[in-house]
Tab-separated table of C-alpha atoms in Angstrom:
chain	number	residue	atom	x	y	z
I	1	MET	CA	80.581	77.243	85.399
I	2	LYS	CA	83.297	78.066	87.187
I	3	ILE	CA	87.261	77.598	86.486
I	4	VAL	CA	89.235	77.188	89.830
I	5	ILE	CA	92.784	76.223	89.589
I	6	LEU	CA	95.824	77.676	92.186
I	7	ILE	CA	99.218	78.753	92.550
I	8	LEU	CA	100.938	79.536	94.544
I	9	LEU	CA	104.188	80.915	95.789
I	10	GLY	CA	107.296	83.869	96.490
I	11	LEU	CA	108.632	82.993	99.810
I	12	THR	CA	108.590	85.056	102.938
I	13	LEU	CA	107.757	86.012	105.952
I	14	SER	CA	106.415	87.176	109.568
I	15	GLN	CA	105.620	86.895	113.563
I	16	CYS	CA	104.939	83.801	115.093
I	17	THR	CA	104.417	81.130	117.734
I	18	LYS	CA	105.040	78.096	118.602
I	19	LYS	CA	102.757	75.241	119.039
I	20	ASN	CA	100.279	76.537	121.818
I	21	GLU	CA	100.423	75.078	125.596
I	22	ASN	CA	96.610	75.475	126.341
I	23	GLN	CA	93.384	75.488	125.443
I	24	GLU	CA	92.720	78.713	126.418
I	25	SER	CA	95.529	79.965	123.151
I	26	GLN	CA	94.526	77.884	121.100
I	27	GLU	CA	91.364	79.306	121.167
I	28	SER	CA	93.016	82.070	120.266
I	29	LEU	CA	94.468	81.249	117.348
I	30	ASP	CA	91.296	79.545	115.998
I	31	ALA	CA	89.401	83.335	117.072
I	32	VAL	CA	92.254	85.127	114.287
I	33	LEU	CA	92.035	81.568	111.916
I	34	GLY	CA	88.555	82.270	111.181
I	35	ASP	CA	86.193	79.403	109.672
I	36	TYR	CA	86.606	78.695	105.503
I	37	GLN	CA	85.166	75.822	104.525
I	38	ASP	CA	88.452	73.940	104.327
I	39	ASP	CA	88.317	69.750	103.578
I	40	ASP	CA	89.331	67.281	105.764
I	41	LYS	CA	92.650	66.573	106.826
I	42	ASP	CA	94.360	64.499	108.789
I	43	PHE	CA	97.213	66.838	110.531
I	44	LEU	CA	101.201	63.924	111.027
I	45	ASP	CA	101.458	64.246	114.553
I	46	THR	CA	105.046	62.895	114.764
I	47	GLY	CA	105.504	63.048	118.230
I	48	ASP	CA	108.172	65.636	118.015
I	49	ALA	CA	107.799	68.691	120.235
I	50	VAL	CA	108.069	72.660	118.663
I	51	ARG	CA	110.614	74.131	119.161
I	52	PRO	CA	110.520	76.890	121.669
I	53	ALA	CA	111.396	80.623	120.704
I	54	ASP	CA	113.771	80.795	122.994
I	55	GLU	CA	115.914	77.475	122.321
I	56	GLU	CA	119.525	78.835	120.620
I	57	ILE	CA	119.905	76.792	117.690
I	58	ASP	CA	123.388	75.390	116.294
I	59	GLU	CA	123.972	77.821	113.898
I	60	VAL	CA	127.321	76.538	112.515
I	61	ASN	CA	127.349	77.291	108.746
I	62	PRO	CA	123.367	76.800	109.148
I	63	LEU	CA	123.045	78.336	105.505
I	64	ASN	CA	125.127	75.884	103.966
I	65	GLN	CA	122.067	73.975	104.312
I	66	CYS	CA	119.894	76.015	103.141
I	67	GLY	CA	120.899	74.753	99.104
I	68	PHE	CA	121.965	77.936	97.745
I	69	PRO	CA	124.722	77.421	94.851
I	70	ASP	CA	125.937	80.962	95.688
I	71	LEU	CA	126.403	82.793	98.415
I	72	SER	CA	128.034	85.657	97.569
I	73	ASP	CA	125.792	86.048	93.592
I	74	THR	CA	121.612	86.733	96.166
I	75	GLU	CA	120.706	87.441	92.750
I	76	ALA	CA	121.206	83.482	92.231
I	77	LEU	CA	117.982	80.704	91.596
I	78	PHE	CA	117.666	77.907	94.237
I	79	PHE	CA	115.127	77.154	92.980
I	80	ASP	CA	112.718	76.873	90.087
I	81	GLN	CA	110.430	74.522	89.245
I	82	THR	CA	107.452	73.759	86.490
I	83	LEU	CA	105.085	71.567	86.770
I	84	VAL	CA	101.579	70.694	85.667
I	85	TYR	CA	98.092	69.874	85.859
I	86	GLN	CA	95.807	68.512	82.724
I	87	TYR	CA	91.738	67.960	83.521
I	88	ARG	CA	88.482	67.671	82.475
I	89	ARG	CA	85.686	69.863	84.232
I	90	ASN	CA	82.364	68.182	83.269
I	91	PHE	CA	79.331	70.738	83.696
I	92	PHE	CA	75.640	69.287	82.822
I	93	GLY	CA	73.501	72.368	82.322
I	94	GLY	CA	69.127	72.073	80.439
I	95	LEU	CA	69.583	68.185	78.628
I	96	ALA	CA	73.478	68.544	77.756
I	97	HIS	CA	76.516	67.489	78.830
I	98	VAL	CA	79.128	69.847	78.280
I	99	TYR	CA	82.770	69.214	79.410
I	100	ILE	CA	86.063	71.339	78.620
I	101	ASP	CA	89.860	70.247	79.433
I	102	ILE	CA	92.404	72.356	80.984
I	103	ASP	CA	96.127	72.662	81.214
I	104	ALA	CA	97.460	74.196	84.602
I	105	LYS	CA	100.935	75.648	84.484
I	106	VAL	CA	103.228	76.520	87.718
I	107	ARG	CA	106.653	78.273	86.903
I	108	LEU	CA	107.864	79.190	91.194
I	109	GLY	CA	111.979	79.537	92.424
I	110	SER	CA	113.299	81.978	95.033
I	111	SER	CA	116.751	83.049	94.661
I	112	GLN	CA	118.295	85.490	97.939
I	113	VAL	CA	116.382	88.718	96.974
I	114	ARG	CA	113.000	87.836	95.693
I	115	SER	CA	110.812	84.973	94.691
I	116	PHE	CA	107.800	84.412	92.365
I	117	PHE	CA	105.385	82.179	91.078
I	118	ASP	CA	103.703	82.765	87.387
I	119	PHE	CA	100.478	81.121	86.702
I	120	SER	CA	99.708	79.462	82.887
I	121	LEU	CA	95.879	77.305	82.379
I	122	ASP	CA	94.851	76.567	79.046
I	123	VAL	CA	91.453	75.678	77.328
I	124	LEU	CA	92.474	72.451	75.209
I	125	GLY	CA	89.900	71.881	73.777
I	126	THR	CA	85.178	71.136	74.722
I	127	GLY	CA	82.686	67.949	74.103
I	128	ALA	CA	79.162	68.380	74.450
I	129	THR	CA	76.263	66.272	74.050
I	130	ASP	CA	73.048	65.792	74.397
I	131	LEU	CA	71.468	64.435	76.892
I	132	VAL	CA	68.555	62.854	75.571
I	133	THR	CA	69.693	61.690	72.077
I	134	GLY	CA	73.052	60.509	73.093
I	135	GLU	CA	74.562	62.460	70.449
I	136	VAL	CA	77.564	64.518	69.976
I	137	ILE	CA	76.919	68.799	69.485
I	138	ALA	CA	79.115	69.828	67.077
I	139	ASP	CA	78.733	73.285	67.596
I	140	THR	CA	81.150	73.893	70.858
I	141	SER	CA	81.755	77.606	69.415
I	142	ILE	CA	79.861	79.406	72.467
I	143	VAL	CA	80.967	76.695	75.214
I	144	THR	CA	84.905	77.437	73.715
I	145	THR	CA	84.808	81.271	73.765
I	146	GLY	CA	83.242	81.555	77.878
I	147	ALA	CA	85.758	78.956	79.117
I	148	SER	CA	88.791	81.263	76.891
I	149	GLU	CA	86.884	84.246	78.090
I	150	GLN	CA	87.166	82.527	81.824
I	151	ALA	CA	90.612	81.157	82.136
I	152	GLU	CA	91.722	84.717	82.001
I	153	ASP	CA	89.999	85.323	85.880
I	154	PHE	CA	93.061	83.287	86.796
I	155	ARG	CA	96.322	83.644	85.038
I	156	GLY	CA	99.075	85.910	86.382
I	157	LYS	CA	101.999	86.230	88.682
I	158	VAL	CA	102.838	86.873	92.204
I	159	ASP	CA	106.550	88.907	92.795
I	160	SER	CA	108.019	89.772	96.372
I	161	GLU	CA	111.121	90.799	97.374
I	162	ALA	CA	113.020	88.765	99.729
I	163	PHE	CA	114.635	90.317	103.105
I	164	PRO	CA	117.985	91.243	103.418
I	165	LEU	CA	119.229	87.584	104.894
I	166	ARG	CA	120.649	89.488	107.790
I	167	SER	CA	117.046	89.835	108.272
I	168	ASN	CA	117.123	86.703	109.383
I	169	PHE	CA	119.694	86.693	112.452
I	170	ASP	CA	117.616	89.589	113.575
I	171	PRO	CA	115.769	87.982	117.311
I	172	GLU	CA	111.835	86.877	116.242
I	173	TRP	CA	113.383	85.125	113.402
I	174	LYS	CA	117.287	83.598	113.355
I	175	ASP	CA	115.954	80.488	113.367
I	176	ILE	CA	115.068	80.365	110.045
I	177	LEU	CA	116.697	81.161	107.310
I	178	CYS	CA	116.420	78.838	105.243
I	179	THR	CA	112.997	76.987	104.508
I	180	LEU	CA	110.572	80.016	104.696
I	181	PRO	CA	112.529	83.239	103.429
I	182	GLY	CA	110.433	85.890	104.807
I	183	SER	CA	109.390	89.293	102.168
I	184	ASP	CA	107.086	91.883	103.189
I	185	TYR	CA	106.634	92.634	99.336
I	186	LEU	CA	105.428	92.008	96.936
I	187	VAL	CA	103.297	92.093	93.337
I	188	SER	CA	100.143	90.362	91.831
I	189	THR	CA	98.586	89.881	88.099
I	190	LEU	CA	96.772	87.492	89.460
I	191	GLY	CA	92.987	87.215	87.570
I	192	GLY	CA	94.535	90.213	85.408
I	193	TYR	CA	94.306	93.511	88.334
I	194	ARG	CA	97.730	94.718	89.039
I	195	THR	CA	97.439	95.195	92.876
I	196	GLU	CA	101.185	96.177	94.814
I	197	VAL	CA	100.954	95.074	98.732
I	198	ARG	CA	103.013	95.992	101.167
I	199	PHE	CA	103.835	93.655	104.624
I	200	GLU	CA	104.551	94.242	108.028
I	201	PRO	CA	106.853	92.966	109.452
I	202	GLY	CA	106.343	89.966	106.731
I	203	TYR	CA	105.087	86.872	105.665
I	204	PRO	CA	105.311	83.045	104.585
I	205	ALA	CA	104.033	82.926	101.558
I	206	ALA	CA	105.486	78.541	100.788
I	207	MET	CA	108.209	76.501	101.488
I	208	SER	CA	111.685	76.363	99.797
I	209	PRO	CA	112.055	72.276	98.762
I	210	ALA	CA	115.903	73.721	98.532
I	211	ALA	CA	117.084	72.833	101.817
I	212	ASP	CA	118.396	70.390	104.208
I	213	PRO	CA	116.522	67.554	105.370
I	214	GLU	CA	117.310	69.422	109.048
I	215	ARG	CA	116.900	72.562	108.551
I	216	TYR	CA	113.143	72.295	108.364
I	217	ASP	CA	113.228	69.897	112.561
I	218	GLU	CA	114.414	73.052	113.107
I	219	GLU	CA	113.204	75.460	111.565
I	220	ILE	CA	109.457	74.753	111.768
I	221	GLY	CA	108.986	71.666	113.479
I	222	ASP	CA	105.733	70.402	113.052
I	223	PHE	CA	103.399	73.413	112.836
I	224	ARG	CA	104.256	77.126	112.746
I	225	ALA	CA	101.615	79.613	113.265
I	226	PHE	CA	102.539	83.661	111.468
I	227	THR	CA	99.626	86.327	113.399
I	228	GLU	CA	98.884	89.516	113.796
I	229	ILE	CA	100.771	90.432	109.859
I	230	LYS	CA	99.185	93.868	108.070
I	231	ALA	CA	98.484	93.457	104.447
I	232	THR	CA	98.317	96.954	103.098
I	233	VAL	CA	97.071	97.354	99.693
I	234	ILE	CA	99.490	100.517	98.133
I	235	SER	CA	97.432	100.350	94.719
I	236	THR	CA	94.843	97.783	93.107
I	237	ASN	CA	92.649	98.014	90.100
I	238	ASN	CA	90.885	94.956	92.191
I	239	PRO	CA	87.134	95.187	92.567
I	240	ASN	CA	86.966	92.736	96.030
I	241	LEU	CA	90.358	95.565	97.702
I	242	VAL	CA	90.701	98.886	98.659
I	243	GLU	CA	93.302	100.243	97.827
I	244	GLY	CA	94.653	101.600	101.252
I	245	LYS	CA	92.931	99.532	103.011
I	246	THR	CA	95.367	97.587	105.947
I	247	TYR	CA	94.548	93.485	106.497
I	248	ILE	CA	95.430	91.663	109.356
I	249	GLY	CA	96.037	88.203	108.872
I	250	SER	CA	97.367	84.703	109.532
I	251	VAL	CA	99.756	82.231	108.298
I	252	LEU	CA	100.049	78.281	109.731
I	253	VAL	CA	102.846	75.910	109.533
I	254	GLU	CA	101.853	72.503	109.661
I	255	LYS	CA	103.784	69.122	109.000
I	256	ILE	CA	101.200	66.614	107.215
I	257	GLU	CA	101.728	63.466	106.131
I	258	PRO	CA	104.372	62.736	102.892
I	259	LYS	CA	102.111	60.493	101.360
I	260	VAL	CA	99.156	61.844	99.073
I	261	THR	CA	97.464	59.857	95.695
I	262	THR	CA	96.081	61.957	92.884
I	263	PRO	CA	92.572	62.662	91.923
I	264	GLN	CA	93.774	60.496	88.286
I	265	GLY	CA	95.410	57.959	90.882
I	266	VAL	CA	98.855	58.796	90.847
I	267	ALA	CA	100.592	57.786	94.152
I	268	VAL	CA	103.100	60.658	94.884
I	269	GLU	CA	105.641	59.900	97.970
I	270	SER	CA	107.547	62.747	99.501
I	271	ASP	CA	109.866	62.629	101.698
I	272	ARG	CA	107.611	65.789	103.682
I	273	ALA	CA	104.891	68.046	103.468
I	274	TYR	CA	103.350	70.653	104.790
I	275	ARG	CA	100.820	72.608	104.474
I	276	MET	CA	100.171	76.703	104.658
I	277	SER	CA	96.524	78.671	104.859
I	278	TYR	CA	96.414	82.358	104.610
I	279	ARG	CA	93.742	84.129	106.209
I	280	PHE	CA	93.819	87.382	105.207
I	281	GLY	CA	89.532	88.723	105.461
I	282	THR	CA	87.538	87.257	102.955
I	283	GLU	CA	88.750	84.219	100.661
I	284	GLU	CA	88.396	86.520	97.949
I	285	GLU	CA	90.220	88.882	99.909
I	286	THR	CA	92.792	86.229	100.128
I	287	ARG	CA	92.811	85.356	96.667
I	288	GLY	CA	93.535	89.211	95.604
I	289	LEU	CA	96.479	90.244	98.157
I	290	GLY	CA	98.092	87.368	95.903
I	291	LEU	CA	97.932	84.905	98.444
I	292	LEU	CA	96.443	81.420	97.738
I	293	ILE	CA	93.815	80.131	100.277
I	294	TRP	CA	95.898	76.703	101.497
I	295	ALA	CA	98.769	74.998	99.873
I	296	GLU	CA	100.167	71.205	100.737
I	297	THR	CA	103.886	71.750	98.594
I	298	TYR	CA	105.409	67.707	98.604
I	299	ILE	CA	109.075	67.676	99.233
I	300	ASN	CA	111.544	65.709	97.255
I	301	HIS	CA	115.090	66.085	99.632
I	302	GLU	CA	117.460	63.772	96.626
I	303	THR	CA	116.767	66.449	94.294
I	304	ARG	CA	115.747	69.096	96.445
I	305	GLU	CA	112.579	69.854	94.032
I	306	TYR	CA	107.806	69.066	95.020
I	307	SER	CA	106.992	66.000	93.846
I	308	ALA	CA	103.859	67.516	93.940
I	309	LEU	CA	101.810	70.431	94.378
I	310	LYS	CA	98.360	70.783	95.592
I	311	ALA	CA	96.282	73.451	96.405
I	312	ASN	CA	93.824	75.725	96.586
I	313	MET	CA	92.861	79.256	94.866
I	314	GLY	CA	89.468	79.887	95.868
I	315	SER	CA	87.114	77.045	95.402
I	316	GLN	CA	86.764	73.694	98.187
I	317	SER	CA	85.573	71.935	94.601
I	318	GLU	CA	87.951	72.267	92.751
I	319	ILE	CA	91.294	70.850	94.225
I	320	ASN	CA	93.954	70.987	91.953
I	321	PHE	CA	96.360	69.088	92.378
I	322	PHE	CA	100.068	69.741	90.377
I	323	LEU	CA	102.592	67.498	89.257
I	324	PRO	CA	106.238	67.987	87.614
I	325	GLU	CA	106.793	68.976	84.447
């Protein structure tokens, strides 16, 4: 049985390109991204143009639109939020139906100098039923022990160091100030492994929910692509990675429909939403680097928080849907 659950996020960024203007460039981008299995997702087409790379942006006090509580206090968190996802996994093996109740929780946040996400997963309970007699199987200790052991594979934390704020004014990044803070270094303990990674020139790891609405329009538009990112493994004990190896990857940021319904039937409405997709080698390598496969962030502009977080950390069959605690 496999318990797969995501979590995400640090806040970062990298070399970016705008929406492709011809089929040839789109095919080139497809080649970079690879062909991970993914669900059929209808991305939101607003008809708005994506900002050209050379277009100037009105930078009149843009940092005041980032949601920073105090520009002079670089350690102050401009968002810090915990989201939860409780669900049941069902398994049918032999003559028994087994279920496991799971409580997953993620805490994520960011300041001007660092970002983090901390993921925990706990087994709330297990049960089993004989499919022939319909009787409840009293002893589920083996199932409980196995589930608890597997849960260890999906606990951990990712800490990343943010670029100095001045880096966002460099020519290739001067238009990204608030929504996608950049990072070039992270330490991940996800899955019980410790991995240090250096990114060149950097990568966007998540979406800040704290910025003013106009910053998302100015900085992202409908689509941005960050390609040819070099992720070098400084140290690791993860068997899916090679210490010293450089993995070349890409991150896509796409605007999507801000309304969604959870598997439990809860309707979530937000002011805007984005999907971020990651490709760094195989899915196992991508996850080993401390990155998600993809995540959808649903943003509430009034609270400057996430309305929901939908994510895939490595299994298309188990999509996890986190809501505010």
